[in-house]
Amino acid sequence: MIDTPTELAVSRRHVLLGSAVLSTAMAMPSLALSKTASPSKEGMPPMTELFVKTKDNVQIYVKDWGPKNAQPIVFHHGWPLSSDDWDAQMLFFVQHGYRVVAHDRRGHGRSEQVSEGHDMDHYAADAFAVVEHLDLKNAVHIGHSTGGGEVARYVAKFGQPHGRVAKAVLVAAVPPLMLKTPSNPGGLPMEVFDGFRKGVADNRAQFFLDVPTGPFYGFNRPGAAVYPGVIQNWWRQGMMGSAKAHYDGVKAFSETDQTEDLKTITVPTLVLHGDDDQVVPIADSAELSVKLLKNGTLKVYKGYPHGMLTTHADVINPDLLAFVKG
């Protein structure tokens, strides 16, 4: 059962208090621009967090865990979340000996809340800034939803030369194009995305409860097991980011045609999608993407929702590991 409105209100106050403390700490230059490593516990490698400055001087928050000489797995999160959405995957892969890296997209999470640059080209360039700063090579890039679009643009534009990318994974990803157009008749009408923008502009806090409570995790399906903590964590991540970035980001994930990106990618690419994805319908995304990829493989999960990386991590994580190792 979902918490009562009173219980949710108390939980939200706790989240907002924690976010205020975090925001205060990040506002202090001595903390915001520092690189810190926590000590290893129980044999786990040290965990590092830092900020990387992009070419247009935007500070991007980065997590870098695991042995620096291990193969890197780089995670790209969805809208309107943060690198925290990859907790289940990052812990899984670091425990298997990999170096795991994830960043908060500009305007999202703990990254700088700049006014401009909320488009797929800047997303990919920011990812490249992180990769270049850490000098990551032979990496596997895994993107969810909007992050899948970011991976496709990054790999096509920056990642394949110089051995920086070994493989790619698109999970419930938005390419090739979400918007319905004359050349993409199976897409979603503009009214759907106008609804996203209206939700962000009118009452973002409520909208960011409605999305995870309903279609994102499939919690609106009859008989679905509902996890209030998952809903509240989605809300927490969303509310950490910038409303401007989230508003502009709707255009980025819905109107960016990535057909040519997919055609350009030559590395092995795994496409994972649930056939009950209510946010990014499979017929106009994964099923089209795999036909455009030169070296793509599609795996469909029956009944799985858009947020299956969280609800079904026990199934998805071993499949990701098998692809990385294969």
Tab-separated table of C-alpha atoms in Angstrom:
chain	number	residue	atom	x	y	z
A	1	MET	CA	0.000	0.000	0.000
A	2	ILE	CA	1.118	3.607	-0.637
A	3	ASP	CA	1.668	5.796	2.415
A	4	THR	CA	-1.110	8.101	3.527
A	5	PRO	CA	-0.919	11.786	2.508
A	6	THR	CA	0.197	12.645	6.057
A	7	GLU	CA	2.966	10.057	6.004
A	8	LEU	CA	4.093	11.183	2.555
A	9	ALA	CA	4.122	14.805	3.719
A	10	VAL	CA	6.399	13.895	6.609
A	11	SER	CA	8.651	11.930	4.264
A	12	ARG	CA	8.791	14.874	1.854
A	13	ARG	CA	9.776	17.222	4.670
A	14	HIS	CA	12.625	14.891	5.580
A	15	VAL	CA	13.751	14.733	1.934
A	16	LEU	CA	13.580	18.507	1.539
A	17	LEU	CA	15.542	19.007	4.758
A	18	GLY	CA	18.211	16.614	3.519
A	19	SER	CA	18.284	18.344	0.136
A	20	ALA	CA	18.682	21.729	1.838
A	21	VAL	CA	21.643	20.455	3.826
A	22	LEU	CA	23.166	18.987	0.660
A	23	SER	CA	22.614	22.206	-1.282
A	24	THR	CA	24.262	24.240	1.486
A	25	ALA	CA	27.276	21.952	1.485
A	26	MET	CA	27.586	22.128	-2.294
A	27	ALA	CA	27.475	25.915	-2.196
A	28	MET	CA	30.752	25.943	-0.245
A	29	PRO	CA	33.658	26.118	-2.719
A	30	SER	CA	35.921	24.060	-0.472
A	31	LEU	CA	33.486	21.149	-0.798
A	32	ALA	CA	31.912	21.618	-4.201
A	33	LEU	CA	35.150	21.445	-6.169
A	34	SER	CA	36.922	18.844	-4.061
A	35	LYS	CA	37.608	15.232	-4.865
A	36	THR	CA	36.975	12.854	-1.991
A	37	ALA	CA	37.561	9.152	-1.518
A	38	SER	CA	35.884	7.147	1.197
A	39	PRO	CA	37.943	4.407	2.867
A	40	SER	CA	37.512	0.832	1.719
A	41	LYS	CA	35.173	-1.247	3.856
A	42	GLU	CA	34.984	-5.029	3.897
A	43	GLY	CA	37.293	-5.313	0.906
A	44	MET	CA	35.337	-2.874	-1.255
A	45	PRO	CA	37.477	-0.496	-3.391
A	46	PRO	CA	37.431	3.181	-2.414
A	47	MET	CA	34.563	5.296	-3.742
A	48	THR	CA	35.399	8.670	-5.266
A	49	GLU	CA	33.175	11.603	-6.118
A	50	LEU	CA	34.267	14.727	-7.944
A	51	PHE	CA	33.140	17.521	-10.227
A	52	VAL	CA	34.291	17.737	-13.842
A	53	LYS	CA	34.170	21.040	-15.719
A	54	THR	CA	32.884	20.918	-19.294
A	55	LYS	CA	34.194	23.042	-22.175
A	56	ASP	CA	31.414	25.569	-21.534
A	57	ASN	CA	32.340	25.703	-17.822
A	58	VAL	CA	29.529	23.627	-16.345
A	59	GLN	CA	30.318	21.610	-13.239
A	60	ILE	CA	29.221	17.979	-13.647
A	61	TYR	CA	28.957	15.743	-10.584
A	62	VAL	CA	30.609	12.325	-11.023
A	63	LYS	CA	30.816	9.078	-9.048
A	64	ASP	CA	33.840	6.887	-9.757
A	65	TRP	CA	33.947	3.611	-7.839
A	66	GLY	CA	36.137	0.527	-8.050
A	67	PRO	CA	39.660	-0.317	-9.225
A	68	LYS	CA	41.048	2.291	-11.604
A	69	ASN	CA	42.721	-0.397	-13.719
A	70	ALA	CA	39.496	-2.372	-14.224
A	71	GLN	CA	37.240	-2.151	-17.270
A	72	PRO	CA	34.923	0.857	-16.856
A	73	ILE	CA	31.143	0.644	-16.971
A	74	VAL	CA	29.651	4.111	-17.552
A	75	PHE	CA	25.995	4.730	-16.661
A	76	HIS	CA	23.749	7.434	-18.153
A	77	HIS	CA	20.521	8.165	-16.262
A	78	GLY	CA	17.031	9.039	-17.463
A	79	TRP	CA	14.867	12.142	-17.164
A	80	PRO	CA	14.486	13.807	-14.608
A	81	LEU	CA	16.648	11.673	-12.322
A	82	SER	CA	20.321	11.462	-11.318
A	83	SER	CA	23.170	8.981	-11.100
A	84	ASP	CA	21.522	7.665	-7.916
A	85	ASP	CA	19.047	5.832	-10.145
A	86	TRP	CA	21.885	3.417	-10.957
A	87	ASP	CA	22.560	2.364	-7.350
A	88	ALA	CA	21.509	-1.258	-7.893
A	89	GLN	CA	23.674	-1.607	-11.017
A	90	MET	CA	26.724	0.264	-9.693
A	91	LEU	CA	26.878	-1.815	-6.519
A	92	PHE	CA	26.391	-5.004	-8.537
A	93	PHE	CA	29.183	-4.275	-11.017
A	94	VAL	CA	31.689	-2.906	-8.502
A	95	GLN	CA	31.246	-6.121	-6.525
A	96	HIS	CA	32.129	-8.010	-9.713
A	97	GLY	CA	35.419	-6.127	-9.995
A	98	TYR	CA	34.512	-3.428	-12.507
A	99	ARG	CA	35.184	0.291	-12.343
A	100	VAL	CA	31.789	2.011	-12.339
A	101	VAL	CA	31.252	5.651	-13.314
A	102	ALA	CA	28.069	7.707	-13.368
A	103	HIS	CA	27.386	11.416	-13.616
A	104	ASP	CA	24.436	13.707	-12.982
A	105	ARG	CA	23.400	15.300	-16.274
A	106	ARG	CA	23.699	19.110	-16.364
A	107	GLY	CA	20.813	20.653	-14.452
A	108	HIS	CA	20.039	17.313	-12.796
A	109	GLY	CA	20.958	15.972	-9.368
A	110	ARG	CA	24.058	17.644	-7.945
A	111	SER	CA	25.384	19.051	-11.217
A	112	GLU	CA	25.314	22.783	-11.879
A	113	GLN	CA	21.860	24.202	-12.615
A	114	VAL	CA	22.722	26.189	-15.718
A	115	SER	CA	20.081	27.823	-17.883
A	116	GLU	CA	21.176	26.544	-21.286
A	117	GLY	CA	22.450	23.432	-23.010
A	118	HIS	CA	19.631	21.025	-22.212
A	119	ASP	CA	19.782	19.144	-25.494
A	120	MET	CA	21.242	15.862	-26.719
A	121	ASP	CA	24.384	17.449	-28.196
A	122	HIS	CA	25.328	19.022	-24.871
A	123	TYR	CA	24.405	15.860	-22.974
A	124	ALA	CA	26.803	13.853	-25.147
A	125	ALA	CA	29.542	16.495	-24.945
A	126	ASP	CA	29.244	16.546	-21.144
A	127	ALA	CA	29.570	12.764	-21.053
A	128	PHE	CA	32.678	13.074	-23.200
A	129	ALA	CA	34.119	15.631	-20.779
A	130	VAL	CA	33.740	13.096	-17.973
A	131	VAL	CA	35.244	10.270	-20.032
A	132	GLU	CA	38.134	12.452	-21.175
A	133	HIS	CA	38.850	13.735	-17.652
A	134	LEU	CA	38.989	10.189	-16.275
A	135	ASP	CA	40.718	8.901	-19.444
A	136	LEU	CA	38.314	5.978	-19.731
A	137	LYS	CA	39.027	3.450	-22.478
A	138	ASN	CA	37.424	0.174	-23.536
A	139	ALA	CA	34.314	1.244	-21.607
A	140	VAL	CA	30.819	-0.178	-21.759
A	141	HIS	CA	28.239	2.622	-21.835
A	142	ILE	CA	24.767	1.829	-20.480
A	143	GLY	CA	21.921	4.325	-20.843
A	144	HIS	CA	18.340	4.263	-19.617
A	145	SER	CA	15.525	6.181	-21.319
A	146	THR	CA	16.876	9.680	-22.099
A	147	GLY	CA	20.255	8.318	-21.031
A	148	GLY	CA	19.944	5.829	-23.880
A	149	GLY	CA	19.678	8.744	-26.279
A	150	GLU	CA	22.712	10.275	-24.612
A	151	VAL	CA	24.646	7.034	-25.114
A	152	ALA	CA	23.663	6.822	-28.775
A	153	ARG	CA	24.756	10.404	-29.466
A	154	TYR	CA	27.961	10.030	-27.399
A	155	VAL	CA	29.048	6.781	-29.047
A	156	ALA	CA	28.244	8.058	-32.547
A	157	LYS	CA	29.960	11.422	-32.097
A	158	PHE	CA	32.758	10.932	-29.566
A	159	GLY	CA	33.150	7.395	-28.350
A	160	GLN	CA	34.250	5.055	-31.116
A	161	PRO	CA	37.616	6.591	-32.061
A	162	HIS	CA	40.668	5.896	-29.896
A	163	GLY	CA	39.199	2.742	-28.353
A	164	ARG	CA	37.086	4.558	-25.790
A	165	VAL	CA	33.961	2.409	-26.274
A	166	ALA	CA	33.880	-1.389	-26.259
A	167	LYS	CA	30.114	-1.928	-26.154
A	168	ALA	CA	26.859	-0.066	-25.572
A	169	VAL	CA	23.522	-0.887	-23.948
A	170	LEU	CA	20.241	0.945	-24.536
A	171	VAL	CA	17.675	0.188	-21.817
A	172	ALA	CA	14.076	1.333	-22.364
A	173	ALA	CA	15.721	4.017	-24.474
A	174	VAL	CA	14.106	6.875	-26.411
A	175	PRO	CA	15.847	6.463	-29.825
A	176	PRO	CA	15.278	6.650	-32.658
A	177	LEU	CA	12.495	9.260	-32.192
A	178	MET	CA	9.611	9.470	-29.735
A	179	LEU	CA	7.548	12.191	-31.410
A	180	LYS	CA	4.927	11.318	-33.999
A	181	THR	CA	5.821	12.851	-37.371
A	182	PRO	CA	4.930	12.079	-41.000
A	183	SER	CA	8.057	9.920	-41.217
A	184	ASN	CA	7.486	8.409	-37.752
A	185	PRO	CA	3.743	7.645	-37.675
A	186	GLY	CA	4.068	5.276	-34.713
A	187	GLY	CA	5.364	7.982	-32.390
A	188	LEU	CA	3.507	9.735	-29.604
A	189	PRO	CA	1.604	12.961	-30.393
A	190	MET	CA	2.971	16.322	-29.280
A	191	GLU	CA	0.102	16.597	-26.773
A	192	VAL	CA	1.756	13.892	-24.657
A	193	PHE	CA	4.948	15.895	-24.319
A	194	ASP	CA	3.083	19.149	-23.829
A	195	GLY	CA	1.505	17.350	-20.878
A	196	PHE	CA	4.964	16.655	-19.462
A	197	ARG	CA	5.887	20.317	-19.814
A	198	LYS	CA	2.640	21.405	-18.200
A	199	GLY	CA	3.215	19.014	-15.306
A	200	VAL	CA	6.686	20.435	-14.702
A	201	ALA	CA	5.550	24.059	-14.991
A	202	ASP	CA	2.283	23.864	-13.034
A	203	ASN	CA	3.155	21.633	-10.082
A	204	ARG	CA	6.428	19.786	-10.491
A	205	ALA	CA	6.342	18.338	-6.976
A	206	GLN	CA	2.983	16.649	-7.549
A	207	PHE	CA	3.846	15.595	-11.108
A	208	PHE	CA	6.995	13.940	-9.804
A	209	LEU	CA	4.834	11.856	-7.489
A	210	ASP	CA	2.265	10.994	-10.150
A	211	VAL	CA	4.776	9.639	-12.683
A	212	PRO	CA	6.482	7.019	-10.477
A	213	THR	CA	3.217	6.147	-8.711
A	214	GLY	CA	1.682	5.368	-12.091
A	215	PRO	CA	3.256	4.423	-15.421
A	216	PHE	CA	7.004	4.627	-14.769
A	217	TYR	CA	7.238	1.447	-12.694
A	218	GLY	CA	3.948	-0.049	-13.783
A	219	PHE	CA	2.522	0.475	-10.302
A	220	ASN	CA	-0.797	1.388	-11.955
A	221	ARG	CA	-1.228	-2.159	-13.263
A	222	PRO	CA	-3.743	-4.412	-11.479
A	223	GLY	CA	-2.034	-6.552	-8.855
A	224	ALA	CA	1.298	-4.723	-9.093
A	225	ALA	CA	3.491	-4.749	-5.989
A	226	VAL	CA	3.931	-1.071	-5.084
A	227	TYR	CA	7.059	0.147	-3.268
A	228	PRO	CA	6.538	3.554	-1.605
A	229	GLY	CA	10.295	3.958	-1.064
A	230	VAL	CA	10.917	3.639	-4.797
A	231	ILE	CA	8.300	6.321	-5.493
A	232	GLN	CA	9.772	8.652	-2.886
A	233	ASN	CA	13.313	8.064	-4.175
A	234	TRP	CA	12.203	8.983	-7.712
A	235	TRP	CA	10.622	12.159	-6.292
A	236	ARG	CA	13.782	12.952	-4.301
A	237	GLN	CA	16.019	12.667	-7.343
A	238	GLY	CA	13.701	14.717	-9.530
A	239	MET	CA	13.279	17.541	-7.039
A	240	MET	CA	17.057	17.859	-6.635
A	241	GLY	CA	17.314	19.029	-10.236
A	242	SER	CA	16.400	22.229	-12.039
A	243	ALA	CA	12.870	22.841	-13.275
A	244	LYS	CA	14.378	24.658	-16.275
A	245	ALA	CA	16.525	21.645	-17.170
A	246	HIS	CA	13.552	19.334	-16.789
A	247	TYR	CA	11.257	21.541	-18.868
A	248	ASP	CA	13.786	21.922	-21.690
A	249	GLY	CA	14.744	18.266	-21.447
A	250	VAL	CA	11.293	17.179	-22.634
A	251	LYS	CA	12.131	18.533	-26.088
A	252	ALA	CA	15.511	16.785	-25.988
A	253	PHE	CA	14.124	13.331	-25.288
A	254	SER	CA	11.016	13.611	-27.468
A	255	GLU	CA	12.066	15.533	-30.579
A	256	THR	CA	15.667	14.435	-31.171
A	257	ASP	CA	15.824	12.200	-34.234
A	258	GLN	CA	18.681	9.752	-33.599
A	259	THR	CA	18.320	7.618	-36.685
A	260	GLU	CA	21.744	8.634	-37.994
A	261	ASP	CA	23.342	8.124	-34.572
A	262	LEU	CA	22.134	4.525	-34.516
A	263	LYS	CA	23.314	3.909	-38.075
A	264	THR	CA	26.772	5.239	-37.162
A	265	ILE	CA	27.323	2.944	-34.164
A	266	THR	CA	29.459	-0.086	-34.996
A	267	VAL	CA	30.286	-1.505	-31.549
A	268	PRO	CA	28.171	-4.401	-30.185
A	269	THR	CA	24.983	-2.870	-28.797
A	270	LEU	CA	22.411	-4.571	-26.603
A	271	VAL	CA	18.874	-3.184	-26.670
A	272	LEU	CA	16.745	-4.093	-23.633
A	273	HIS	CA	13.062	-3.193	-23.348
A	274	GLY	CA	9.951	-4.259	-21.483
A	275	ASP	CA	6.893	-4.939	-23.617
A	276	ASP	CA	4.694	-3.167	-21.037
A	277	ASP	CA	6.695	0.067	-21.113
A	278	GLN	CA	4.035	2.802	-20.807
A	279	VAL	CA	6.528	5.683	-21.071
A	280	VAL	CA	8.596	4.676	-24.124
A	281	PRO	CA	6.470	2.195	-26.108
A	282	ILE	CA	8.592	-0.633	-27.471
A	283	ALA	CA	7.172	-0.663	-31.001
A	284	ASP	CA	8.437	2.826	-31.814
A	285	SER	CA	11.751	2.574	-29.973
A	286	ALA	CA	13.639	-0.666	-29.367
A	287	GLU	CA	12.060	-2.549	-32.261
A	288	LEU	CA	13.090	0.211	-34.658
A	289	SER	CA	16.500	0.877	-33.087
A	290	VAL	CA	17.761	-2.679	-33.449
A	291	LYS	CA	17.031	-2.546	-37.185
A	292	LEU	CA	19.209	0.572	-37.546
A	293	LEU	CA	22.171	-0.713	-35.550
A	294	LYS	CA	24.952	-2.473	-37.444
A	295	ASN	CA	25.703	-4.821	-34.548
A	296	GLY	CA	22.579	-4.749	-32.385
A	297	THR	CA	20.762	-7.393	-30.340
A	298	LEU	CA	17.263	-6.976	-28.908
A	299	LYS	CA	16.080	-8.639	-25.709
A	300	VAL	CA	12.434	-8.130	-24.717
A	301	TYR	CA	11.106	-8.657	-21.189
A	302	LYS	CA	7.466	-9.709	-21.058
A	303	GLY	CA	5.371	-7.489	-18.802
A	304	TYR	CA	8.291	-5.358	-17.609
A	305	PRO	CA	7.794	-1.579	-17.120
A	306	HIS	CA	9.897	1.426	-18.077
A	307	GLY	CA	11.672	1.422	-14.722
A	308	MET	CA	12.589	-2.257	-14.898
A	309	LEU	CA	16.195	-1.583	-13.867
A	310	THR	CA	14.815	-0.915	-10.394
A	311	THR	CA	11.829	-3.254	-10.195
A	312	HIS	CA	13.622	-6.195	-11.820
A	313	ALA	CA	17.294	-5.558	-11.072
A	314	ASP	CA	17.671	-9.209	-10.045
A	315	VAL	CA	16.955	-10.219	-13.656
A	316	ILE	CA	18.442	-7.293	-15.598
A	317	ASN	CA	21.799	-7.119	-13.803
A	318	PRO	CA	22.921	-10.686	-14.662
A	319	ASP	CA	21.871	-10.091	-18.277
A	320	LEU	CA	23.975	-6.931	-18.385
A	321	LEU	CA	26.928	-8.778	-16.877
A	322	ALA	CA	26.659	-11.577	-19.419
A	323	PHE	CA	26.743	-9.025	-22.260
A	324	VAL	CA	29.693	-7.147	-20.761
A	325	LYS	CA	31.684	-10.353	-20.301
A	326	GLY	CA	30.635	-11.970	-23.568
